[in-house]
Coordinates of C-alpha atoms in Angstrom, one line a residue:
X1 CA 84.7 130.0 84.3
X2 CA 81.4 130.6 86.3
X3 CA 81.8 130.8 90.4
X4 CA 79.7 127.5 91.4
X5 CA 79.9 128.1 95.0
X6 CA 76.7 129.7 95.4
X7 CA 74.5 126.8 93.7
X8 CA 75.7 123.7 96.0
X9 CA 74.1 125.4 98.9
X10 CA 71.0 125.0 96.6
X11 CA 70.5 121.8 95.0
X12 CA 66.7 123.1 94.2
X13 CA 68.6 125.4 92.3
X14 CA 70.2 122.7 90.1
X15 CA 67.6 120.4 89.9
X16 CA 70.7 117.7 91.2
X17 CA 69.6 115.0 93.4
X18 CA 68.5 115.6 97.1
X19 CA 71.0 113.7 99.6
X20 CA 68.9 112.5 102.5
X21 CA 71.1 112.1 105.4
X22 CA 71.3 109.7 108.0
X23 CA 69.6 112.4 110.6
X24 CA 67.1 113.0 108.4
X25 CA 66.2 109.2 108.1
X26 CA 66.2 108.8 111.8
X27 CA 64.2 111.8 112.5
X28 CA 61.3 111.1 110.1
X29 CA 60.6 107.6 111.9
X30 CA 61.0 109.3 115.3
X31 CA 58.2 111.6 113.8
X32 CA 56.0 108.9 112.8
X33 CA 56.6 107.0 116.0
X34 CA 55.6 110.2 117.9
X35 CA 52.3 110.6 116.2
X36 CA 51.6 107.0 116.7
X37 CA 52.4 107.0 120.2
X38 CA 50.6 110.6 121.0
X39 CA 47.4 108.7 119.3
X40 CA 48.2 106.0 122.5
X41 CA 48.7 108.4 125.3
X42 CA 45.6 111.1 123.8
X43 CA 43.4 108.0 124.1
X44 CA 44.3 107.0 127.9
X45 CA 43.6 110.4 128.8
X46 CA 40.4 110.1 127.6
X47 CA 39.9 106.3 129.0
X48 CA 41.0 106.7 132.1
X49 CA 38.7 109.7 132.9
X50 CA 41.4 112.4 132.9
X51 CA 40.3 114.6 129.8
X52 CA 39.9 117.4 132.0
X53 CA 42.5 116.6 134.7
X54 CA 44.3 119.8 134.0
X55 CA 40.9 122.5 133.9
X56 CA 43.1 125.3 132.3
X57 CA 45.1 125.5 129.0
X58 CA 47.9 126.0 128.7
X59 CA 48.5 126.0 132.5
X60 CA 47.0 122.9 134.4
X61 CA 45.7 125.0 136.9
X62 CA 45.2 128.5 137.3
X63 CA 47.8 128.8 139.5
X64 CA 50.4 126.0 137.9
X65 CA 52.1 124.8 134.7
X66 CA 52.3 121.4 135.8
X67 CA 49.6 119.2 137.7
X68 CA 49.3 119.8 141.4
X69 CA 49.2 117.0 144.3
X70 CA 45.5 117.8 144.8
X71 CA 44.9 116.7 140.4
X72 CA 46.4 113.3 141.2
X73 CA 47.0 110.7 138.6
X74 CA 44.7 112.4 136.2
X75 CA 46.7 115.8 136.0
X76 CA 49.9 113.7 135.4
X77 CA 48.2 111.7 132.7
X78 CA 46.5 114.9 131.3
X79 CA 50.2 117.0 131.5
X80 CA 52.0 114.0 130.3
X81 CA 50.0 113.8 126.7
X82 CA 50.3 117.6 126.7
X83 CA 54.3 117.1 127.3
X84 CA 54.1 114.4 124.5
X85 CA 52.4 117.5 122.4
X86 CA 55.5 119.5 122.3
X87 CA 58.1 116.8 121.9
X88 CA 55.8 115.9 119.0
X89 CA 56.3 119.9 117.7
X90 CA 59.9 119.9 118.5
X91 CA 60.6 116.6 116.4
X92 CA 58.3 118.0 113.7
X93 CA 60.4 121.0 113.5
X94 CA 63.7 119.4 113.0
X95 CA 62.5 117.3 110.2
X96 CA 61.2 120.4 108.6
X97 CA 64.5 122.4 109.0
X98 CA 66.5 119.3 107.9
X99 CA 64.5 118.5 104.9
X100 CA 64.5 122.4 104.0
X101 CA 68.8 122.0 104.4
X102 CA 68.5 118.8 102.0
X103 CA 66.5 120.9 99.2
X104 CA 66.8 124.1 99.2
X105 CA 70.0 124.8 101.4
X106 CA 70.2 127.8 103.8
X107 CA 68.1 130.1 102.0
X108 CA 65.4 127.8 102.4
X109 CA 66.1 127.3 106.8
X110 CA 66.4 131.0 107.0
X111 CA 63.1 132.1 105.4
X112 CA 61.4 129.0 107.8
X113 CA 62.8 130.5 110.6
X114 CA 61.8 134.3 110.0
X115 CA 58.5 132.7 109.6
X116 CA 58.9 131.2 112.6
X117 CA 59.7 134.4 115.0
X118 CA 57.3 136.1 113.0
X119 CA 54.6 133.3 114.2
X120 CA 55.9 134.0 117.7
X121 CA 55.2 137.8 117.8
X122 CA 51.6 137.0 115.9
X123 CA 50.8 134.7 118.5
X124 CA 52.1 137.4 121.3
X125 CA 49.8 140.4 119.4
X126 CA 46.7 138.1 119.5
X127 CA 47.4 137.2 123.2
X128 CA 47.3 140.7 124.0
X129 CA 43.7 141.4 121.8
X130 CA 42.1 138.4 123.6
X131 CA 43.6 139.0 127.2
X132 CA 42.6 143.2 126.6
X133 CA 38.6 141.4 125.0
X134 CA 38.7 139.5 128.4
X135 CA 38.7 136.0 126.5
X136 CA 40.9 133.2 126.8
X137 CA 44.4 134.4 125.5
X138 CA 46.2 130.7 124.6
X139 CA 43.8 129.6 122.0
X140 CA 44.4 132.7 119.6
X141 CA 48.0 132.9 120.5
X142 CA 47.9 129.0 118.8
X143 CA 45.4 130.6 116.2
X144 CA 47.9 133.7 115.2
X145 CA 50.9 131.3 115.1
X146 CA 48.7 128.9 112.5
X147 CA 48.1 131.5 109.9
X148 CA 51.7 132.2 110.3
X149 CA 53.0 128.7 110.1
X150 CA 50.5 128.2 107.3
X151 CA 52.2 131.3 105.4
X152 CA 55.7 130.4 106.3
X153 CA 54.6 127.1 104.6
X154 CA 53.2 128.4 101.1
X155 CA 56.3 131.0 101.3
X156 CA 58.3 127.5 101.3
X157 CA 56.9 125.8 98.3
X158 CA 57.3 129.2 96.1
X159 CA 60.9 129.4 97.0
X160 CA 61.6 126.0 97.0
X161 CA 60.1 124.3 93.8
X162 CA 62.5 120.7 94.1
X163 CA 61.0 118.1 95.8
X164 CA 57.7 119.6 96.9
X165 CA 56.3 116.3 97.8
X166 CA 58.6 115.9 100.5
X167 CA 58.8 119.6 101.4
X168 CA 54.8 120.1 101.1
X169 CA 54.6 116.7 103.6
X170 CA 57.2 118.1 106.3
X171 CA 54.7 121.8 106.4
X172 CA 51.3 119.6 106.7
X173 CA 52.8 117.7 109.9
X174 CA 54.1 121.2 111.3
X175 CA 51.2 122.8 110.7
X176 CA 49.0 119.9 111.8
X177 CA 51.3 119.8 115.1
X178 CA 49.9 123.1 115.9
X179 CA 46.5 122.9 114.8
X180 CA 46.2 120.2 117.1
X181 CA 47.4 122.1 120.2
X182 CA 44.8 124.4 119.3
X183 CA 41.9 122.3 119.0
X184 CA 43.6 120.2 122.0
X185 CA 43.1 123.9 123.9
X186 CA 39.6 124.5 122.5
X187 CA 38.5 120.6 123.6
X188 CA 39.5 121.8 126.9
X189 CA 37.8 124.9 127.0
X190 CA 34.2 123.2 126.0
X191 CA 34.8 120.8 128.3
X192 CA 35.4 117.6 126.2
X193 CA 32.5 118.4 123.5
X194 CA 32.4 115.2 121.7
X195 CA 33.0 116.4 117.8
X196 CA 36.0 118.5 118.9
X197 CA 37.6 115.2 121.1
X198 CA 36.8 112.8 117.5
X199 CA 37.4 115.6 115.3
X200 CA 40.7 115.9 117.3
X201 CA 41.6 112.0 117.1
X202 CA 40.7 111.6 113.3
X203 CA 43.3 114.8 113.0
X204 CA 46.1 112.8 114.5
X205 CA 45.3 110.2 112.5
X206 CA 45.5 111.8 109.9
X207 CA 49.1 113.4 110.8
X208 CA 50.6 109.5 111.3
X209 CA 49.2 108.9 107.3
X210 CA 51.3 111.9 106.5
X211 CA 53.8 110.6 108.4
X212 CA 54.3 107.2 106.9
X213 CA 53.9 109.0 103.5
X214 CA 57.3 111.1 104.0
X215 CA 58.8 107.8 105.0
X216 CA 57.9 106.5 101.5
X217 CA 58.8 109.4 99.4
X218 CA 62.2 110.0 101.1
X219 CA 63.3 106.8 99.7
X220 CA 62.3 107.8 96.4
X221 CA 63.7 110.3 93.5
X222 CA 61.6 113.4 92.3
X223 CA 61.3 111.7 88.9
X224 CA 57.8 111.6 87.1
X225 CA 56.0 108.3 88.7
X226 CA 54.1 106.1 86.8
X227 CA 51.3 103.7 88.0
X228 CA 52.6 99.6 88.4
X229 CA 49.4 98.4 88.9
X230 CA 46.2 97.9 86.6
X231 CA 43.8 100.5 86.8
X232 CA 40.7 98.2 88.6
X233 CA 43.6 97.4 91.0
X234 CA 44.2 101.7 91.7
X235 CA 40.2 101.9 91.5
X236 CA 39.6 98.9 93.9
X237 CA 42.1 100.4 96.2
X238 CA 40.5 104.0 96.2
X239 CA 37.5 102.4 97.0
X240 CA 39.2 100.4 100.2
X241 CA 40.0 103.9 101.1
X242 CA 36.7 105.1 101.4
X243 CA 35.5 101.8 103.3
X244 CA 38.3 102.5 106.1
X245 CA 37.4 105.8 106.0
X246 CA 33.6 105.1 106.6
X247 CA 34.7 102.3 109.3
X248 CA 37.1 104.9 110.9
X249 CA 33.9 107.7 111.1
X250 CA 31.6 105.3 112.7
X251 CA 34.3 104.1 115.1
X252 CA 34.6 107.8 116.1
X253 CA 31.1 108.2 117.0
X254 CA 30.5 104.7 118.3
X255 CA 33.5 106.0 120.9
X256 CA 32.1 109.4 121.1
X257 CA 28.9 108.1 122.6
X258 CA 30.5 105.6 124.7
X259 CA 30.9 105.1 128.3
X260 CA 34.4 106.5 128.2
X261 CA 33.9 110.5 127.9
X262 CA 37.0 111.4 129.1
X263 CA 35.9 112.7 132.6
X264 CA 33.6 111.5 134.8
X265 CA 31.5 114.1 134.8
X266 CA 31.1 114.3 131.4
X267 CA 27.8 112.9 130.4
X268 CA 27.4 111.9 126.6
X269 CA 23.7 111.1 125.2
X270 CA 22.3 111.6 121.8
X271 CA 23.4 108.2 119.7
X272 CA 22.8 104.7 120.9
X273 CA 26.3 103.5 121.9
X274 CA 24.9 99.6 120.9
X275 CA 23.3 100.4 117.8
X276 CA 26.7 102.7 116.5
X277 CA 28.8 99.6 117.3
X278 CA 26.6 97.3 115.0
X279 CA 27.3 100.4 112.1
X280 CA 30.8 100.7 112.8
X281 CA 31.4 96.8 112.1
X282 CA 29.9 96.5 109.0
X283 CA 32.1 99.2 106.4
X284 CA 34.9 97.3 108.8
X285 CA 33.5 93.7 107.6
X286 CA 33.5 95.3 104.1
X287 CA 36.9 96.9 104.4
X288 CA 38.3 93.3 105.8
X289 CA 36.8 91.6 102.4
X290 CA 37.8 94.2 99.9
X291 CA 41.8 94.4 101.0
X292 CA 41.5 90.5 101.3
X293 CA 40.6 90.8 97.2
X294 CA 43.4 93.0 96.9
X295 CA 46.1 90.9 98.4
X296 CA 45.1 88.0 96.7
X297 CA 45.6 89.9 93.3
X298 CA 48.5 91.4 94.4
X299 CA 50.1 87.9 94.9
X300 CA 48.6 86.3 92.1
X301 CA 49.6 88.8 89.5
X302 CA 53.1 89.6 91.5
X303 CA 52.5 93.3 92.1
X304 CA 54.4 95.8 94.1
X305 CA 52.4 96.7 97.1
X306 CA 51.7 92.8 98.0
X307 CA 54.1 92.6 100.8
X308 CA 53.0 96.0 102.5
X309 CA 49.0 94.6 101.9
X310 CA 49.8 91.8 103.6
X311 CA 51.2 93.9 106.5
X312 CA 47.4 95.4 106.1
X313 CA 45.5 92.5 106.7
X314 CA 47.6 91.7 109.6
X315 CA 46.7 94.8 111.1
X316 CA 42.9 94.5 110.2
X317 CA 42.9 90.5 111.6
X318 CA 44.1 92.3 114.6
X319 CA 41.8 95.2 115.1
X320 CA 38.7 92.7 114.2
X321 CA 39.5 90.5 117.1
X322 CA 40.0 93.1 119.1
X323 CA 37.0 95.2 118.4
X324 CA 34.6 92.0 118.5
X325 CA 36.8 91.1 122.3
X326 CA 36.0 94.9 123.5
X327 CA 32.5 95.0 122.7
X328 CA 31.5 91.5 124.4
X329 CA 33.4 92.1 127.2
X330 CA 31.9 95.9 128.1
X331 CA 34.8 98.2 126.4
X332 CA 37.6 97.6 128.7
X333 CA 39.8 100.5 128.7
X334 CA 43.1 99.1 127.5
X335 CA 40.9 97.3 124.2
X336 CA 39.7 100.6 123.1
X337 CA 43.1 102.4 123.6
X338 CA 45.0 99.4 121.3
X339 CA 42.0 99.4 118.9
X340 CA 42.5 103.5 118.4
X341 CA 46.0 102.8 118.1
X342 CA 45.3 99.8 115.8
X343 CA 42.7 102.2 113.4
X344 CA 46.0 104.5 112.6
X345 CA 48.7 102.2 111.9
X346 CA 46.2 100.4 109.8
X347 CA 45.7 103.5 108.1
X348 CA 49.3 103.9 108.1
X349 CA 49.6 100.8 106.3
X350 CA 47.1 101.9 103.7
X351 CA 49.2 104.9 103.3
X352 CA 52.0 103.0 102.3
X353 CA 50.2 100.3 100.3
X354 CA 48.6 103.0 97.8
X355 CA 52.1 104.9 97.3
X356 CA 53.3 101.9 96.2
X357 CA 51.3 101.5 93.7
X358 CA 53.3 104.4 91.5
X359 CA 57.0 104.6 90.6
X360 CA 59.7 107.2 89.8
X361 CA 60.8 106.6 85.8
X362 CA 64.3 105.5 85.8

């Protein structure tokens, strides 16, 4: 008889079934959560003025880790989102580990972790270059763990061939964890430049989509999935992709080149604040029409994502009236923050509606 002991610490190895445990569960919508709620305190940083209330990175201050009584409320706002940064990281890494144990057993958590030191003492080594070059040591510490991370990742996926859709989703939110404290760094260190702060919120965004989509493939098998819905209804979809896309762009710049810069000494000019907000709500009249279409069909001809569109065009009825409320009323800050906060579970939502659309074969 053949020793089985070594292949159930493996079930990649078997090709069995992955057992998602309760932790697991809990832990991935703590990780979504997270990202949605660091999308929420990222944008009060930046509308309540206090984008450069700490002036170092990764210290507040020269002198300080944490804000000083001279910062005020904006270094506690400023060091709170960075605090929210790591807690974001630390829950990203226990999904990751976690999922690893699911698939591919201890083999799999030990090579993640060897990555992980090894990311450590890449990040130390390109410290020391920058600090010797007299530049700014932090942001290629953050750039020599990255490479690493992004290694440790692809290391994963060869090891580690069952469920790669769940495995390949847990790397993308790790590695986008710590892209984003790098660019978070770098925003600093240019001094709020306007394409690194949107480029830096559409990247979160784009980490709570990843998010919601591990949600939706943990609850599924690794079986083949086939498509449940008529192909104009997959092609209509794709194309209500690329309208909230296009809304989402415009909404960045519209932002970008308003009256809310993140510091009040931050001066934006370039494109007409007035004219951008015009732009920005035409793909997002077109994008309200097309999922409208798409619910109707969904309900009509009884198909599977209907229920989660219909969580969609609650969430776009919600960020219409509260885009049209913040622009006659002069961008109040807490409209803005909802309305960013809105634009991400609404892609969320998307997410969710376009997985749904496919099936594991029984």
């Amino acid at each position: 008889m053949h020793d089985t002991t070594a292949l159930v610490d493996s079930p990649a190895r078997i090709g069995g079934p992955i057992k998602i445990g309760r932790p697991l569960r809990v832990l991935a919508w703590l990780s979504f959560l997270a990202e949605v709620i660091i999308i929420g305190t990222g944008g009060a940083v930046r509308l309540t003025g206090s984008g450069l209330g700490c002036s170092e990175w990764p210290l507040c201050t020269p002198e300080s880790l944490v804000p000083t009584p001279e910062q005020g409320i904006h270094g506690i706002i400023e060091f709170g989102n960075r605090t929210m940064t790591g807690l974001v990281g630390i829950i990203a890494i226990a999904v990751l580990l976690l999922a690893l144990h699911a698939i591919g057993g201890r083999r799999s958590v030990v090579a993640a972790l060897w990555f992980a030191l090894g990311g450590i003492a890449a990040g130390v080594v390109c410290f020391v270059i920058a600090y010797l070059l007299g530049l700014p040591g932090f942001p290629f510490f953050s750039l020599g763990l990255l490479l690493v991370t992004v290694a440790g990742g692809i290391h994963s996926l060869w090891i580690t061939p069952a469920r790669r859709d769940l495995t390949s989703l847990a790397w993308i939110i790790l590695i986008g964890v710590v892209a984003q404290a790098f660019v978070g760094g770098i925003t600093v260190l240019t001094g709020l430049n306007p394409s690194i702060v949107g480029f830096h919120y559409a990247s979160s965004l784009l980490l709570v989509c990843v998010a919601a989509a591990f949600l939706v493939r943990m609850r599924e098998s690794d079986a083949v999935r086939e498509r449940v819905v008529p192909l104009w209804f997959a092609m209509l979809s794709h194309l209500t992709g690329l309208a909230l896309a296009v809304t989402i762009f415009f909404g960045v710049l519209t932002t970008g080149s308003g009256p809310h810069s993140g510091d009040v000494n931050v001066i934006r000019d370039g494109f007409d604040a007035t004219f951008l907000a015009h732009v920005h709500s035409w793909p997002g009249y077109i994008l309200a029409g097309l999922v409208a279409v798409l619910t109707i069909a969904a309900w009509v001809l009884r198909l599977e994502p209907r229920r989660w569109l219909l969580v969609l065009v609650l969430a776009i009825l919600v960020q219409v009236g509260v885009g049209v409320w913040q622009a006659r009323d002069g961008l109040p800050e807490i409209l803005v923050g909802i309305h960013m906060v809105l634009a991400a579970l609404s892609a969320a939502a998307y997410t969710v509606c376009v997985l749904r659309q496919k099936r594991p074969l029984p």
